[in-house]
Amino acid sequence: MASTVPRPPTAHRWLLVLPFVWQVALVPVVNGVRFAPLNIPFPMLWQMLGVLASTAVISLVFRLDRRAGVDEEEARFLELTARPAELKAGEEA
């Protein structure tokens, strides 16, 4: 039986592609840059800034997930998939 509960919008999760593009896809472009601010090679600075950018994007997606109601969906999923208490008690004995 299909669930009639509407799924929350999750299109914002495509933002998680940005850190991948930053850290992997743009490396060939960044490796050719000879600029070295504060005597730090630019590719190294790029990677350090990528960590900060990735953290910001993940935080943003987390907040957007909460706003979209993904927490309630996850709680319903856990409730539906939880094993009966009798099975858990039997395993502990």
Coordinates of N, CA and C in Angstrom, one line a residue:
M1 N 0.8 -1.2 0.0 CA 0.0 0.0 0.0 C 0.9 1.2 0.0
A2 N 0.6 2.1 -0.9 CA 1.4 3.4 -1.0 C 1.0 4.3 0.1
S3 N 2.0 5.1 0.5 CA 1.8 6.1 1.6 C 1.0 7.3 1.0
T4 N 0.1 7.8 1.7 CA -0.6 9.0 1.2 C -0.1 10.3 1.8
V5 N 0.9 10.2 2.7 CA 1.5 11.3 3.3 C 2.4 12.0 2.3
P6 N 2.2 13.3 2.1 CA 3.1 14.0 1.1 C 4.5 14.1 1.5
R7 N 5.4 13.9 0.6 CA 6.8 14.0 1.0 C 7.3 15.5 1.0
P8 N 8.1 15.8 1.9 CA 8.6 17.2 1.9 C 9.5 17.5 0.7
P9 N 9.5 18.8 0.3 CA 10.4 19.1 -0.8 C 11.9 18.9 -0.5
T10 N 12.6 18.3 -1.4 CA 14.1 18.1 -1.1 C 15.0 18.5 -2.2
A11 N 14.4 19.4 -3.1 CA 15.2 19.9 -4.2 C 16.5 20.7 -3.7
H12 N 16.4 21.3 -2.5 CA 17.5 22.0 -2.0 C 18.8 21.1 -1.8
R13 N 18.6 19.8 -1.7 CA 19.7 18.9 -1.5 C 20.7 18.9 -2.7
W14 N 20.3 19.5 -3.8 CA 21.2 19.6 -4.9 C 22.3 20.6 -4.6
L15 N 22.1 21.4 -3.6 CA 23.2 22.3 -3.1 C 24.5 21.4 -2.7
L16 N 24.2 20.2 -2.3 CA 25.3 19.4 -1.8 C 26.3 19.0 -3.0
V17 N 26.0 19.3 -4.2 CA 26.9 19.1 -5.3 C 28.0 20.2 -5.3
L18 N 27.7 21.3 -4.8 CA 28.6 22.4 -4.8 C 30.0 22.1 -4.1
P19 N 30.0 21.5 -2.9 CA 31.3 21.1 -2.4 C 32.1 20.2 -3.3
F20 N 31.4 19.2 -3.9 CA 32.1 18.3 -4.8 C 32.7 19.0 -6.0
V21 N 31.9 19.9 -6.5 CA 32.5 20.7 -7.7 C 33.7 21.5 -7.2
W22 N 33.6 22.1 -6.0 CA 34.7 23.0 -5.5 C 35.9 22.1 -5.3
Q23 N 35.8 21.0 -4.6 CA 36.9 20.2 -4.2 C 37.5 19.3 -5.3
V24 N 36.7 18.9 -6.2 CA 37.2 17.9 -7.2 C 37.2 18.5 -8.6
A25 N 36.1 19.0 -9.0 CA 35.9 19.4 -10.4 C 36.8 20.6 -10.8
L26 N 37.0 21.5 -9.9 CA 37.8 22.7 -10.2 C 39.3 22.6 -9.9
V27 N 39.7 21.5 -9.4 CA 41.1 21.3 -9.1 C 42.0 21.5 -10.3
P28 N 41.7 21.0 -11.5 CA 42.6 21.2 -12.6 C 42.7 22.7 -13.0
V29 N 41.7 23.5 -12.7 CA 41.8 24.9 -13.0 C 42.6 25.6 -12.0
V30 N 42.4 25.2 -10.7 CA 43.1 25.9 -9.6 C 44.6 25.5 -9.6
N31 N 44.9 24.3 -10.0 CA 46.4 23.9 -9.9 C 47.3 24.8 -10.8
G32 N 46.8 25.4 -11.8 CA 47.6 26.2 -12.6 C 47.8 27.6 -12.1
V33 N 47.1 28.0 -11.0 CA 47.3 29.4 -10.5 C 48.5 29.5 -9.7
R34 N 49.4 30.5 -10.0 CA 50.7 30.7 -9.3 C 50.6 31.7 -8.2
F35 N 49.4 32.3 -8.0 CA 49.2 33.3 -7.0 C 49.4 32.7 -5.6
A36 N 50.1 33.3 -4.7 CA 50.4 32.7 -3.4 C 50.2 33.8 -2.3
P37 N 49.0 34.0 -1.9 CA 48.7 35.0 -0.8 C 49.3 34.5 0.5
L38 N 50.0 35.4 1.2 CA 50.6 35.0 2.5 C 51.5 33.8 2.4
N39 N 52.2 33.7 1.3 CA 53.1 32.6 1.0 C 52.4 31.2 1.1
I40 N 51.1 31.2 0.9 CA 50.4 29.9 0.9 C 50.1 29.6 -0.6
P41 N 50.5 28.5 -1.1 CA 50.1 28.1 -2.5 C 48.6 28.2 -2.7
F42 N 48.2 28.7 -3.8 CA 46.8 29.0 -4.0 C 46.0 27.7 -4.0
P43 N 46.5 26.5 -4.5 CA 45.6 25.3 -4.4 C 45.4 24.9 -3.0
M44 N 46.4 25.1 -2.1 CA 46.2 24.8 -0.7 C 45.1 25.7 -0.1
L45 N 45.2 27.0 -0.4 CA 44.3 28.0 0.1 C 42.9 27.6 -0.4
W46 N 42.8 27.2 -1.7 CA 41.5 26.8 -2.3 C 40.9 25.7 -1.5
Q47 N 41.7 24.7 -1.2 CA 41.2 23.5 -0.4 C 40.7 23.9 1.0
M48 N 41.5 24.8 1.6 CA 41.0 25.3 3.0 C 39.7 26.0 2.9
L49 N 39.6 26.9 1.9 CA 38.3 27.6 1.7 C 37.2 26.7 1.3
G50 N 37.6 25.6 0.6 CA 36.6 24.6 0.3 C 36.0 23.9 1.5
V51 N 36.8 23.7 2.5 CA 36.3 23.1 3.7 C 35.3 24.0 4.4
L52 N 35.6 25.3 4.4 CA 34.6 26.2 5.0 C 33.4 26.3 4.2
A53 N 33.5 26.4 2.9 CA 32.4 26.4 2.0 C 31.5 25.2 2.1
S54 N 32.1 24.0 2.2 CA 31.4 22.8 2.4 C 30.6 22.8 3.7
T55 N 31.2 23.2 4.8 CA 30.6 23.3 6.1 C 29.3 24.2 6.0
A56 N 29.5 25.4 5.3 CA 28.4 26.3 5.1 C 27.2 25.7 4.3
V57 N 27.6 25.0 3.3 CA 26.5 24.3 2.4 C 25.8 23.2 3.2
I58 N 26.5 22.4 3.9 CA 25.9 21.3 4.7 C 25.0 21.9 5.8
S59 N 25.5 23.0 6.4 CA 24.6 23.6 7.4 C 23.4 24.2 6.8
L60 N 23.5 24.8 5.7 CA 22.3 25.4 5.0 C 21.3 24.3 4.6
V61 N 21.8 23.2 4.1 CA 20.9 22.1 3.7 C 20.3 21.5 5.0
F62 N 21.0 21.4 6.0 CA 20.4 20.9 7.3 C 19.3 21.8 7.7
R63 N 19.5 23.1 7.7 CA 18.4 24.0 8.1 C 17.2 23.9 7.2
L64 N 17.5 23.8 5.9 CA 16.4 23.8 4.9 C 15.6 22.4 5.0
D65 N 16.3 21.4 5.4 CA 15.7 20.1 5.7 C 14.7 20.2 6.8
R66 N 15.1 20.9 7.9 CA 14.3 21.0 9.1 C 13.1 21.9 8.7
R67 N 13.3 23.0 7.9 CA 12.2 23.8 7.6 C 11.2 23.1 6.7
A68 N 11.7 22.2 5.9 CA 10.8 21.4 5.0 C 10.1 20.3 5.7
G69 N 10.4 20.0 6.9 CA 9.7 19.0 7.7 C 10.3 17.6 7.5
V70 N 11.5 17.5 7.2 CA 12.2 16.2 7.0 C 12.3 15.5 8.4
D71 N 12.3 16.2 9.5 CA 12.4 15.6 10.8 C 11.2 14.7 11.1
E72 N 10.0 15.3 10.7 CA 8.8 14.5 10.9 C 8.7 13.3 10.0
E73 N 9.2 13.4 8.8 CA 9.2 12.3 7.9 C 10.2 11.2 8.5
E74 N 11.3 11.6 9.0 CA 12.2 10.6 9.6 C 11.7 10.0 10.8
A75 N 10.9 10.7 11.6 CA 10.3 10.2 12.8 C 9.2 9.1 12.4
R76 N 8.5 9.4 11.3 CA 7.5 8.5 10.9 C 8.1 7.2 10.3
F77 N 9.2 7.4 9.6 CA 10.0 6.2 9.1 C 10.5 5.4 10.2
L78 N 11.1 6.0 11.2 CA 11.6 5.2 12.4 C 10.5 4.5 13.1
E79 N 9.3 5.2 13.2 CA 8.2 4.6 13.9 C 7.7 3.3 13.1
L80 N 7.6 3.5 11.8 CA 7.1 2.4 10.9 C 8.1 1.2 10.9
T81 N 9.4 1.5 11.0 CA 10.4 0.4 10.8 C 10.9 -0.1 12.1
A82 N 10.4 0.4 13.2 CA 10.9 -0.1 14.5 C 10.4 -1.5 14.8
R83 N 11.3 -2.3 15.3 CA 10.9 -3.6 15.7 C 10.1 -3.6 16.9
P84 N 9.2 -4.6 17.1 CA 8.4 -4.7 18.3 C 9.3 -4.8 19.5
A85 N 8.8 -4.3 20.6 CA 9.5 -4.3 21.9 C 9.8 -5.7 22.3
E86 N 8.9 -6.7 22.0 CA 9.2 -8.0 22.5 C 10.4 -8.6 21.8
L87 N 10.7 -8.3 20.6 CA 11.9 -8.8 19.9 C 13.1 -8.2 20.6
K88 N 13.1 -6.9 20.9 CA 14.3 -6.3 21.5 C 14.5 -6.9 22.9
A89 N 13.4 -7.2 23.6 CA 13.6 -7.7 25.0 C 14.1 -9.1 24.9
G90 N 13.7 -9.9 23.9 CA 14.2 -11.3 23.7 C 15.7 -11.3 23.3
E91 N 16.2 -10.3 22.6 CA 17.6 -10.3 22.2 C 18.5 -10.0 23.4
E92 N 17.9 -9.2 24.4 CA 18.7 -8.8 25.5 C 18.9 -9.9 26.5
A93 N 17.9 -10.8 26.6 CA 18.0 -11.9 27.5 C 19.0 -12.9 27.2

